[in-house]
Coordinates of C-alpha atoms in Angstrom, one line a residue:
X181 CA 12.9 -15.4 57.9
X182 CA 9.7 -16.0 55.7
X183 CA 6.4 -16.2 57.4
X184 CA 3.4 -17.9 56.7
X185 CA 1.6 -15.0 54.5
X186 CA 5.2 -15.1 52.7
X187 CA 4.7 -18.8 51.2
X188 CA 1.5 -18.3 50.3
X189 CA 2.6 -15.3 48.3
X190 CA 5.4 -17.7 46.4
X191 CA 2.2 -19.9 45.9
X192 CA -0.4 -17.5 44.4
X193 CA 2.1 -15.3 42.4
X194 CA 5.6 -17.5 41.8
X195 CA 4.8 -21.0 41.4
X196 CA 3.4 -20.8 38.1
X197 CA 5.9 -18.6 37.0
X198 CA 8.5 -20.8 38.4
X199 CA 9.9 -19.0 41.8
X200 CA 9.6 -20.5 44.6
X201 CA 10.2 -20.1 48.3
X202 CA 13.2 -22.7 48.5
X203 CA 16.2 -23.1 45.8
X204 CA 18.7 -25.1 46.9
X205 CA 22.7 -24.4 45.6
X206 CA 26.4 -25.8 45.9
X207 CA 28.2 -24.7 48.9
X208 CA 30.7 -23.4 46.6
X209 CA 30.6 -21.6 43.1
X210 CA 34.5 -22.7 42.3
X211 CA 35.9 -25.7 41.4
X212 CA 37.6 -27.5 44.5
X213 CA 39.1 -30.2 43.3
X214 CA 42.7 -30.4 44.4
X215 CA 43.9 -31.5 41.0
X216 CA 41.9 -28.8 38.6
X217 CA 44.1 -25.8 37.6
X218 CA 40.1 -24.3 36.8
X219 CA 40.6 -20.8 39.4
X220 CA 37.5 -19.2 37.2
X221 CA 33.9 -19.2 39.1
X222 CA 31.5 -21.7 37.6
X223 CA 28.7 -20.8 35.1
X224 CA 27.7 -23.5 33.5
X225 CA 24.5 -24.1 35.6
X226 CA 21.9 -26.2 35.3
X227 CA 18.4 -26.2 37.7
X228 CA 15.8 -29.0 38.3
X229 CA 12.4 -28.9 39.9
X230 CA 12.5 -30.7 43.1
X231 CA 10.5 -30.8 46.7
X232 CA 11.3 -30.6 49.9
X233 CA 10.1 -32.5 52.6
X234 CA 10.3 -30.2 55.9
X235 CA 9.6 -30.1 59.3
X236 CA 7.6 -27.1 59.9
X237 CA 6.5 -26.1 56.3
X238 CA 5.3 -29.1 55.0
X239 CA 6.5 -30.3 51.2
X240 CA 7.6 -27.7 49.2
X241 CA 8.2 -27.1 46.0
X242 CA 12.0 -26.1 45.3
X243 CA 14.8 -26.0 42.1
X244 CA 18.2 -27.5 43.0
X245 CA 21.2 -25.7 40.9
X246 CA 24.4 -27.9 39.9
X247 CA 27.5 -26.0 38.5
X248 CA 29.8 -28.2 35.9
X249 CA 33.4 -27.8 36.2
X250 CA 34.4 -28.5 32.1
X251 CA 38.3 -28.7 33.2
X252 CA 37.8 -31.5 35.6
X253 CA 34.4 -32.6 34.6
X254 CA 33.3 -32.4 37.8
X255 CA 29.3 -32.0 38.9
X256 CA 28.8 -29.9 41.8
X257 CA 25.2 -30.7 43.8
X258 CA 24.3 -29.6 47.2
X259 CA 24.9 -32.7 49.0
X260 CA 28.0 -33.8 46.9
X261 CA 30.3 -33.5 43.9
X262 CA 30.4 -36.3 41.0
X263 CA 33.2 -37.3 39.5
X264 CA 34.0 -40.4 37.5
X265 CA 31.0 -42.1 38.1
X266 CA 31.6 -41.4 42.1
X267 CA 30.1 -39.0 44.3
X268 CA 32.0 -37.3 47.4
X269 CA 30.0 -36.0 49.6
X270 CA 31.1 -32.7 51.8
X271 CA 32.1 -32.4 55.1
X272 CA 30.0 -32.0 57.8
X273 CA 25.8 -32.5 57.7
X274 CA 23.9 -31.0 54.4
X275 CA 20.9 -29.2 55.9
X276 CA 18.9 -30.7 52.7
X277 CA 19.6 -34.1 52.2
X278 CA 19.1 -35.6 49.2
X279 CA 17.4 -39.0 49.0
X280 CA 16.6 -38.9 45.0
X281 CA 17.3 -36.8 42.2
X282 CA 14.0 -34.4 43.5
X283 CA 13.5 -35.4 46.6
X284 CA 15.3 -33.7 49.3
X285 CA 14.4 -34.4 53.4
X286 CA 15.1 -31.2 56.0
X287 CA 18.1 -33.1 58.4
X288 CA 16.0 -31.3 61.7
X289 CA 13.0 -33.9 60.0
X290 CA 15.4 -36.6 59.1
X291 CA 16.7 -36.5 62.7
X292 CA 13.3 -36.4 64.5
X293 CA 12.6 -39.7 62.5
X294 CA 15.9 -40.9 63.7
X295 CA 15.2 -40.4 67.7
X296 CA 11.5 -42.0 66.8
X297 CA 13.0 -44.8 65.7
X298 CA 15.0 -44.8 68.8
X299 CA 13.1 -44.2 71.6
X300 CA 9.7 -45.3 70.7
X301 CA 10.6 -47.9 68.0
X302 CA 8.5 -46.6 65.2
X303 CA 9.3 -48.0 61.6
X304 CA 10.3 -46.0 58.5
X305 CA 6.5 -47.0 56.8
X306 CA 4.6 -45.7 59.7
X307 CA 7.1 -42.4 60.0
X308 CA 5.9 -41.7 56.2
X309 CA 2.6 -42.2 57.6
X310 CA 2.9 -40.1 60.6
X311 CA 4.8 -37.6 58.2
X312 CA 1.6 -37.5 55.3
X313 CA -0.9 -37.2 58.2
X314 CA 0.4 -34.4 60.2
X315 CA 2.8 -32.4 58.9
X316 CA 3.2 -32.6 55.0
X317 CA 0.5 -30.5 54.4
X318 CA -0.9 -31.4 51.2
X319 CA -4.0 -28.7 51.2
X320 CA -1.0 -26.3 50.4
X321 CA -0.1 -28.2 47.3
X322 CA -3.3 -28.0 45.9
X323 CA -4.5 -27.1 42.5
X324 CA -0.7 -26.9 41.6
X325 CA 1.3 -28.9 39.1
X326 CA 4.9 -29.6 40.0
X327 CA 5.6 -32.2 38.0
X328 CA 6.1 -34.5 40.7
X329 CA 4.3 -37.0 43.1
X330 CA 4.9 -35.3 46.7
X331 CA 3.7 -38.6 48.8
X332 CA 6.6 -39.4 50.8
X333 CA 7.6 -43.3 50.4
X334 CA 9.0 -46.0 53.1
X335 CA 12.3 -46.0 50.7
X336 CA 12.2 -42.1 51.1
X337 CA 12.9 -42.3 54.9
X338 CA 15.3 -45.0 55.2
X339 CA 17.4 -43.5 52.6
X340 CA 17.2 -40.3 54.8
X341 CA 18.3 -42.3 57.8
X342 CA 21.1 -44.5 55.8
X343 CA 22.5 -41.3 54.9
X344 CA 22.3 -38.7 57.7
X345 CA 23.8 -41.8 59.7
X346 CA 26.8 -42.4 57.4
X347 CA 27.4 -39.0 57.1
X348 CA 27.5 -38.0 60.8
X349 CA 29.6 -40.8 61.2
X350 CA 32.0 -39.6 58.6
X351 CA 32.0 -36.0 60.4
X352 CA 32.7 -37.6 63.4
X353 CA 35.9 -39.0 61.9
X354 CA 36.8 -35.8 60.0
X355 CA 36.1 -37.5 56.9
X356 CA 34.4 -37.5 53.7
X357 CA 31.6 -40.3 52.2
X358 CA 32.3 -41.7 49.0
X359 CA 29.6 -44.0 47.2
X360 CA 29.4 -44.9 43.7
X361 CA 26.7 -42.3 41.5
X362 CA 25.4 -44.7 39.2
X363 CA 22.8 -47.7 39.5
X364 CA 19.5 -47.8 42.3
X365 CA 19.9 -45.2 45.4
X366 CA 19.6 -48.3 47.8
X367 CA 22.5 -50.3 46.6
X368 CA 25.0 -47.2 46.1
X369 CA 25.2 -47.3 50.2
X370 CA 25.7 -50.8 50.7
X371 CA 29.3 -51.1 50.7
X372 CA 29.5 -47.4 52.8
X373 CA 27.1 -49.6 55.5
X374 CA 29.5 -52.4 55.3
X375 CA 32.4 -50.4 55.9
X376 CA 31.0 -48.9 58.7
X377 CA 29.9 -52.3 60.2
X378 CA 33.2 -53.7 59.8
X379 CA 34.8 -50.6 61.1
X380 CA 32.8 -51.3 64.5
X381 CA 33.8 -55.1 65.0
X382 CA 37.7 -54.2 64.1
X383 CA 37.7 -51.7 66.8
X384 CA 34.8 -51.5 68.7
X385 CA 31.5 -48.8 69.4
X386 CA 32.1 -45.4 69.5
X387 CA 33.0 -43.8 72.8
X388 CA 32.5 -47.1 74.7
X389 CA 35.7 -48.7 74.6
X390 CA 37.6 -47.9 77.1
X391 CA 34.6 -46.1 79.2
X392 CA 34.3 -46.6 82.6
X393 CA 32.7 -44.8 85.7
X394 CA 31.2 -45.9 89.0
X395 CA 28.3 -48.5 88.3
X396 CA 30.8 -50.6 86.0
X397 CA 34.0 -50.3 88.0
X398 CA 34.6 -50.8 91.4
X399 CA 37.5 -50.1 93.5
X400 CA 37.9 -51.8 96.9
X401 CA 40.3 -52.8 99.4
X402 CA 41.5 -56.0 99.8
X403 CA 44.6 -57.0 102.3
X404 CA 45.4 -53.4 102.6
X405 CA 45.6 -52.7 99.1
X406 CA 42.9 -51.0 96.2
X407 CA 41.7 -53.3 94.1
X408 CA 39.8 -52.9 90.7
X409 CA 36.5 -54.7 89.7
X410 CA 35.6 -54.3 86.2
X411 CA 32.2 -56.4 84.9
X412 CA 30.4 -57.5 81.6
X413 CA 27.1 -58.7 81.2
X414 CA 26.3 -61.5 78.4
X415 CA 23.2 -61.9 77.2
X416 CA 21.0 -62.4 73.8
X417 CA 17.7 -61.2 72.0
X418 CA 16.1 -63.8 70.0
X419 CA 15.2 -61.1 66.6
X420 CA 17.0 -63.3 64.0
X421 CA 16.8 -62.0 60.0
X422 CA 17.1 -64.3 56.8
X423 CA 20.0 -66.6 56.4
X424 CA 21.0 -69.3 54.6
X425 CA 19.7 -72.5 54.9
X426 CA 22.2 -74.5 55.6
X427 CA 22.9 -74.4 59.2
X428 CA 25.2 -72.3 60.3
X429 CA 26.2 -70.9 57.4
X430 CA 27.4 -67.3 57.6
X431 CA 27.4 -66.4 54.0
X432 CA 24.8 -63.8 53.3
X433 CA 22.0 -63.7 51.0
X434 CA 22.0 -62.7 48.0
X435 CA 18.1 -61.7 48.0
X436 CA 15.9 -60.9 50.5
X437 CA 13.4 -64.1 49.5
X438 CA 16.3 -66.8 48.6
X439 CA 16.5 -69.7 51.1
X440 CA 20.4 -70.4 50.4
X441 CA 23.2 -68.6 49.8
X442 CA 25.2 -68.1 46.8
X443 CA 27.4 -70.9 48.0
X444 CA 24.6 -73.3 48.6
X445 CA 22.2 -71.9 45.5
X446 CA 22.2 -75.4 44.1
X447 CA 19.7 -76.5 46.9
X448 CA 16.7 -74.4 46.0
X449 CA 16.6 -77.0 43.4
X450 CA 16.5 -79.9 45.5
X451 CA 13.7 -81.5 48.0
X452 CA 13.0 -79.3 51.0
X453 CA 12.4 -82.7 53.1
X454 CA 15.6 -82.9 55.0
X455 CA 17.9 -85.9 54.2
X456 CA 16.5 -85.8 51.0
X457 CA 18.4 -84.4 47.9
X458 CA 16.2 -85.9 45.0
X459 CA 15.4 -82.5 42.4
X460 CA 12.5 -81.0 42.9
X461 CA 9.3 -82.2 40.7
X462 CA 8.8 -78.5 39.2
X463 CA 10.5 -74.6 39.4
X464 CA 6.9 -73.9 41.6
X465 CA 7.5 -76.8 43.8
X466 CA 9.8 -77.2 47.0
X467 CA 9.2 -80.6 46.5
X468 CA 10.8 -84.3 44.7
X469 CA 7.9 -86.3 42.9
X470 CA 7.9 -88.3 46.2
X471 CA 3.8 -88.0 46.6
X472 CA 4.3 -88.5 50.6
X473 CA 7.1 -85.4 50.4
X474 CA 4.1 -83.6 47.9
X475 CA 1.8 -84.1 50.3
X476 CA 3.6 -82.5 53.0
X477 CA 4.5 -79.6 50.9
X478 CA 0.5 -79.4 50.2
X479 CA 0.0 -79.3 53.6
X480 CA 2.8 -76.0 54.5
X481 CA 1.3 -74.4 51.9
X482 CA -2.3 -74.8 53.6
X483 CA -1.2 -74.3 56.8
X484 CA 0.8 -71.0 55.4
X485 CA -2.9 -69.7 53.6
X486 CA -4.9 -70.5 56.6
X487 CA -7.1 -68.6 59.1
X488 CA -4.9 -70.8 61.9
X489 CA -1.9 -68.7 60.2
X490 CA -3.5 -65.4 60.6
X491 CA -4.9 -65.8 64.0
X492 CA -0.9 -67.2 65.2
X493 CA 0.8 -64.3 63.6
X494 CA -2.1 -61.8 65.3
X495 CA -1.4 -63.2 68.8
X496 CA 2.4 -63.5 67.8
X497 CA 2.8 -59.8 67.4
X498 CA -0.1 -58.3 69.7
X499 CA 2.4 -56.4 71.8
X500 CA 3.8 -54.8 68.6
X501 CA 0.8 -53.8 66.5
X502 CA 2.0 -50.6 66.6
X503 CA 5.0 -51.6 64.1
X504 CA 4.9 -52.2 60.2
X505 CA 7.3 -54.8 58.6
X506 CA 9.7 -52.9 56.0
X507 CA 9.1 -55.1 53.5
X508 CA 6.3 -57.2 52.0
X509 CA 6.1 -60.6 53.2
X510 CA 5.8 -64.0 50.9
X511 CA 2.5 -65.6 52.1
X512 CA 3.7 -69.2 51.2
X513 CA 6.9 -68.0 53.9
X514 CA 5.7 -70.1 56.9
X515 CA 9.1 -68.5 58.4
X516 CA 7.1 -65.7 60.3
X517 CA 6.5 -68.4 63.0
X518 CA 10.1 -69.2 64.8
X519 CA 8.4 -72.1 66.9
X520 CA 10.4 -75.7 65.8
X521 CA 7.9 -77.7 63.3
X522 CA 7.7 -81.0 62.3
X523 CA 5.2 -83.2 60.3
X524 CA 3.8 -86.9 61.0
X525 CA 2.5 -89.2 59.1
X526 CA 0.4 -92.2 60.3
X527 CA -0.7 -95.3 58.8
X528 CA -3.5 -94.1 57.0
X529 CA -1.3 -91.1 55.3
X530 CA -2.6 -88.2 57.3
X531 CA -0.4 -85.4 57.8
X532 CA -0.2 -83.5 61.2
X533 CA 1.9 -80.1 61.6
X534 CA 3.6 -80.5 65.2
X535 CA 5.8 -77.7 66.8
X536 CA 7.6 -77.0 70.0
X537 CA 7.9 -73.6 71.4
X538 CA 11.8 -72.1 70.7
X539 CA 14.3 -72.3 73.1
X540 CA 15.5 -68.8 72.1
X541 CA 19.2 -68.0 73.6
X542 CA 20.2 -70.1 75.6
X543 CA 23.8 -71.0 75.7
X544 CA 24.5 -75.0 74.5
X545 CA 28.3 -76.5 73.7
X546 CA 28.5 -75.9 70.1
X547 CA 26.6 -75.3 66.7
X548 CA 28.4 -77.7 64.8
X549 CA 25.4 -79.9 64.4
X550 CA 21.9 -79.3 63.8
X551 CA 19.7 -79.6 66.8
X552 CA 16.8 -82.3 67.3
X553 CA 13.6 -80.8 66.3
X554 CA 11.5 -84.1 66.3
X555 CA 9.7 -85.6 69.1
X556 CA 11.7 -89.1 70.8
X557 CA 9.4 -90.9 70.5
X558 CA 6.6 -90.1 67.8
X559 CA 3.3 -91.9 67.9
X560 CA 3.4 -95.4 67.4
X561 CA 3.3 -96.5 63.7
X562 CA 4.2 -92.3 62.4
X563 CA 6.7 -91.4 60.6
X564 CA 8.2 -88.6 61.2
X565 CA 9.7 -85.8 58.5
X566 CA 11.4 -82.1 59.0
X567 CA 11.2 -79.8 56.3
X568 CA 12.6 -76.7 55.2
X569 CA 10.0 -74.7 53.1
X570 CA 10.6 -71.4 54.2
X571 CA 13.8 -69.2 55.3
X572 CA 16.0 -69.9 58.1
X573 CA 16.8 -67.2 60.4
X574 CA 19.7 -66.2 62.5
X575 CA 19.6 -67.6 66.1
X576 CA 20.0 -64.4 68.0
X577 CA 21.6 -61.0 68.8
X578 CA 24.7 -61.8 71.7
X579 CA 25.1 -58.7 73.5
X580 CA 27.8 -57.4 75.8
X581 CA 26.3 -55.2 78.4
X582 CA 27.9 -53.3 81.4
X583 CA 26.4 -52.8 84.7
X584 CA 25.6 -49.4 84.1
X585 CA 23.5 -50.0 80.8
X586 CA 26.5 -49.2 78.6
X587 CA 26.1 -51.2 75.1
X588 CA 29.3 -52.5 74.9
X589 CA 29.2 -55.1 71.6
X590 CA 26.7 -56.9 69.8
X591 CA 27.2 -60.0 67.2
X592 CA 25.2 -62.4 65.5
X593 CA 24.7 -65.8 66.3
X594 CA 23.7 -68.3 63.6
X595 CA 23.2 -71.7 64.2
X596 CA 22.6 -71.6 68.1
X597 CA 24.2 -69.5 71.0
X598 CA 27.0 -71.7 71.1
X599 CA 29.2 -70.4 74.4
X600 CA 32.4 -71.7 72.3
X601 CA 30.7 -68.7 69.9
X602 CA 30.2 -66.1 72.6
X603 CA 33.4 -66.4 74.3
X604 CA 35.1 -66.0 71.3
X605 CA 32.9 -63.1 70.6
X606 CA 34.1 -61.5 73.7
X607 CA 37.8 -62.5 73.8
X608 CA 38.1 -60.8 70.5
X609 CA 35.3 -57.8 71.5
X610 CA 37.9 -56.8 74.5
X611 CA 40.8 -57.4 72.0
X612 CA 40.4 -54.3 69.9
X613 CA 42.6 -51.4 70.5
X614 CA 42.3 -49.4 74.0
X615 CA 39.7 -52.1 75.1
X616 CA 40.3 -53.4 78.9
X617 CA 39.5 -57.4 79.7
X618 CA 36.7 -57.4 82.4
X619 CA 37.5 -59.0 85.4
X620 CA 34.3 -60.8 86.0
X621 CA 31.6 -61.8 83.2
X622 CA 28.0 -62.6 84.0
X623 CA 26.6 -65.1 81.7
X624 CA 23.3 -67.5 81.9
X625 CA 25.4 -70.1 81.5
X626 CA 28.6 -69.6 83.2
X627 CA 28.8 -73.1 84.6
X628 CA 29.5 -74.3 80.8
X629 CA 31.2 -71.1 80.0
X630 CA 33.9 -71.7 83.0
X631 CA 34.4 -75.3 82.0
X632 CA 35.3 -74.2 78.1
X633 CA 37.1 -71.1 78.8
X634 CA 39.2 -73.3 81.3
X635 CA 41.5 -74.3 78.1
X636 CA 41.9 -70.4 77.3
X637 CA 44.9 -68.8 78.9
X638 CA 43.0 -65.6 78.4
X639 CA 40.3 -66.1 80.6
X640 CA 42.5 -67.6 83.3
X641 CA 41.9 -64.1 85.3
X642 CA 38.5 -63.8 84.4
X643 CA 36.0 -64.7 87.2
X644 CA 32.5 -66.2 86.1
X645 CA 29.8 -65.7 87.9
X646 CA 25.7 -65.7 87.6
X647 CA 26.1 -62.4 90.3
X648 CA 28.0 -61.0 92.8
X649 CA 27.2 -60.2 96.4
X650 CA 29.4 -57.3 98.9
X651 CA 30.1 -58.3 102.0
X652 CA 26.7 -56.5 102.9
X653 CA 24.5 -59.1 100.9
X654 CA 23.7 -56.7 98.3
X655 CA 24.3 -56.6 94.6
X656 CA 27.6 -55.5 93.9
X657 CA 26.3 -54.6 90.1
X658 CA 23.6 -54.5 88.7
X659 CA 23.2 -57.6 86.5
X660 CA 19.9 -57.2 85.1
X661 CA 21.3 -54.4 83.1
X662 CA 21.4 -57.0 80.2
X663 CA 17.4 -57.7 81.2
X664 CA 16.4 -53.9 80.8
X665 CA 18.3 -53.6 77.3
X666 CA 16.6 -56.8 76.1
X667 CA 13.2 -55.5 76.8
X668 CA 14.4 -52.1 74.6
X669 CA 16.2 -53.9 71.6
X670 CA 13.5 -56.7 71.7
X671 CA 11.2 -54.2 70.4
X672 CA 13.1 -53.6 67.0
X673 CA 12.4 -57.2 66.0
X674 CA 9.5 -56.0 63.8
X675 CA 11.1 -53.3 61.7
X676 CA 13.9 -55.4 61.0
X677 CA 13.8 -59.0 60.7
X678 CA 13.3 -58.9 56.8
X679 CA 16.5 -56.4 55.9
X680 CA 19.6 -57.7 54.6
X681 CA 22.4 -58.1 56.4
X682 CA 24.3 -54.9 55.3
X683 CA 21.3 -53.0 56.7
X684 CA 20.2 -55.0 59.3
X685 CA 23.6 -54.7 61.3
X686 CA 24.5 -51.0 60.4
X687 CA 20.8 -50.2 61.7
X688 CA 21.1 -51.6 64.9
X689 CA 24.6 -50.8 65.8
X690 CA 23.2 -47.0 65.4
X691 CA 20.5 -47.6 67.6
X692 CA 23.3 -49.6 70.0
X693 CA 25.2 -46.1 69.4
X694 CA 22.6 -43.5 69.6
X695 CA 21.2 -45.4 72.6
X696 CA 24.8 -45.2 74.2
X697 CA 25.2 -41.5 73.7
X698 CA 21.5 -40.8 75.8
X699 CA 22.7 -43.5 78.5
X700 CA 26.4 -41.7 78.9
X701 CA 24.3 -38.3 79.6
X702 CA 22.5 -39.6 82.2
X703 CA 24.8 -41.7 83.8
X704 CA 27.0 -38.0 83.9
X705 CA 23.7 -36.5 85.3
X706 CA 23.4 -38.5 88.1
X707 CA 27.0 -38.3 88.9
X708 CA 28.3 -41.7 88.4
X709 CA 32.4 -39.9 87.1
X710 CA 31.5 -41.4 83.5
X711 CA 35.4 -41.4 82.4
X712 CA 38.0 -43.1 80.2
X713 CA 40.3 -45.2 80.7
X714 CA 44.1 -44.4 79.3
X715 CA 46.5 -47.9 80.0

């Protein structure tokens, strides 16, 4: 175990001569590919000048060592081996991960950034910050040349996070990550995210399926014989990312600042005034040569560059100014306000911006039409127009909760919380392998609920109810457990409401997950018989 006099040792006398404190290898110095016939120890090495990003030591500079396999031609790093333009990464967690070709993150400081992210809701840009500010210790790196920039970036951090994540998932399973080597570090772990996504809606979270223990289950008696009471709690956060345009339409973007899909591309090229499909007037306009629709545009784009903008979005996000946005925002994207706008015209051509405050979720009959956003009855004489300059955004995050804070599913809702959509969402949530149907769901709107699911044979032994009283008059679960989780996952709405949708959904579902884990604990610690359920 070096000390502290021991570094600065590798700094006076090694760095210049090129030794330093930290060289990171291959786990193994043979080729292990099942299909190489290569029993001979490697050789052909090759090191790289890297740095470290640790926990207690600050940035460090480091060499990273590959061995070459030239049967196979197989690369061997320390996270992974490459192989026909594919890298496999090893079993387990690295202790180094690697995040770029010389950048490597120490997985005790990747997973501190992880439980930040968790419990206090910090965002990857401010974590770099926190990082450069405390810990990375640049006053050691001075008056020293190694070749690289040592500033940690945004990118840096999430890639640690993406990684670790996917990784400990994949030990979980007793399996290995595969992701292709070539093109931009972001993109080679989109389809791995994906996976992993789809993996949870086919058969559920983690460890939560078939859970069950004392605050979520009951067992009574009931004409001499035991009973079983099993509850869910519906509810949704309004957070809502980009979407297409076209309402809703579930394709996904193909960029972060399109307004349609690839589906629907056509319409960036027509007028953003709705029922209105004339071309635009010019590739910089949203606009047809329409001079009313040109002056509405004008006056987006004025309201969007305004002090009135700046002084909404301050008192928007007051309660979060503690949170950075991940990515950099368009500041003709009027889309950072989620209040319902409109525009009227009266008689002498002046244009007035109107809005009504969102309804946020609340459960309607269906999303197969648009909803209203214009006023009745406008002002005598107006006329009254709805736009779409900016992006649309999802509706909301449907959650299913249990009584005892368990995180049971989440899914994405993206014209309007539909209830047709959420009880679909939970008949096929409690349809996954080892799952259990509830025997009583709270929801907001269980009234409309009831009426739909009437139709449904499998909700015919479902009871619906706003809450449920014992025979005492108390609560016989505690339904504001959907409440308490709102006001914890509200709080991510910052970090991610510009990510893709790759991102966006594997990011929460491993907060959903990580959050799950801390709430089984102390649900065991206070004795509730946390359990599983075997049919």
């Amino acid at each position: 175990m070096l000390i502290h006099d021991d570094y600065m040792k590798f700094k006076q006398f090694g760095w210049d001569r090129g030794l330093t404190a930290y060289t990171i290898y291959p786990p193994n110095n043979i080729c292990v590919n099942s299909k190489c016939t290569n029993g001979r120890i490697l050789k052909k090495a090759k090191s790289r000048r890297i740095v470290v990003y640790t926990l207690d030591k600050g940035v460090q500079p480091a060499w990273a060592v590959t061995l070459y396999c030239p049967d196979c031609n197989s690369t061997y790093h320390n996270n992974f081996v490459v192989q026909d333009k594919y890298r496999t990464y090893y079993h387990g967690l690295p202790h180094y991960i690697e995040v770029g070709e010389h950048r490597y993150i120490e997985d005790r400081l990747a997973k501190m950034w992880i439980n930040h992210m968790l419990v206090a809701w910090v965002s990857a840009t401010n974590l770099g910050k926190l990082y450069e500010m405390s810990l990375a210790q640049h006053d050691y790196l001075n008056d020293t040349d190694w070749q690289f920039i040592t500033w940690l970036s945004t990118a840096q951090v999430w890639d640690s996070f993406v990684i670790y994540s996917l990784l400990d998932d994949k030990r979980q399973a007793h399996e290995q990550l595969q992701v292709p080597h070539d093109g931009i570090q972001a993109d080679c772990f989109k389809n791995a995210m994906k996976e992993r996504n789809e993996h949870i809606v086919l058969y559920g979270q983690p460890d939560v399926v078939n859970h069950a223990c004392d605050k979520c289950v009951r067992i009574y008696e009931k004409d001499g014989e035991l009973c079983e009471c099993q509850a869910i709690i519906g509810d949704g956060v309004s957070i809502g990312r980009p979407c297409c345009g076209v309402f809703a339409c579930t394709k996904n973007l193909e960029n972060n600042r399109h307004r349609f899909c690839g589906d629907h591309y056509d319409k960036h090229s027509e007028c953003a005034i709705k029922r209105c499909d004339a071309p635009i007037s010019a590739p910089t306009s949203k606009t047809c040569a329409d001079q009313e629709h040109k002056k509405i545009e004008q006056k987006y784009i004025e309201k969007g560059t305004s002090i009135f903008l700046f002084k909404e979005c301050s008192q928007k996000w007051q309660d979060n100014k503690n949170h950075a946005e991940e990515s950099s925002a368009d500041p003709n994207d009027v889309d950072l306000c989620d209040d319902l706008e409109w525009y009227e015209v009266n008689q002498q051509g002046n244009i007035y911006v109107e809005a009504q405050q969102n309804r946020g979720t609340v459960g309607v009959d269906d999303d197969s039409m648009e909803p209203e956003k214009c006023p009745e009855k406008p002002a005598a004489g107006n006329w009254v127009f709805k736009a779409q300059f900016g992006r649309r955004r999802t509706s909301d995050e449907q959650f299913l909760i249990r009584p005892c804070g368990v995180i049971y599913a989440c899914a994405t809702m993206y014209g309007t919380e539909a209830v047709s959509n959420v009880l679909c969402f939970t008949q096929n949530t409690f349809s996954v392998p080892g799952a259990r149907k509830p025997t009583h769901i709270f929801y907001d709107s269980n009234c409309l609920a009831h009426q739909q699911a009437e139709s449904n044979p499998w909700f015919q032994d479902i009871g619906m109810y706003v809450d449920l009283l014992d025979e005492d008059g108390k609560w016989y679960f505690n339904s504001s457990a959907a409440e308490q989780h709102n006001a914890w996952f509200g709080q991510y709405l910052p970090i991610c409401r510009d990510m893709l949708p790759e991102k966006y959904d594997f990011f929460l579902d491993e907060m959903c997950r990580l959050q799950n884990v801390e709430t089984l604990k102390v649900n065991d610690k206070r004795g509730y018989n946390v359990r599983t359920i075997q049919d």
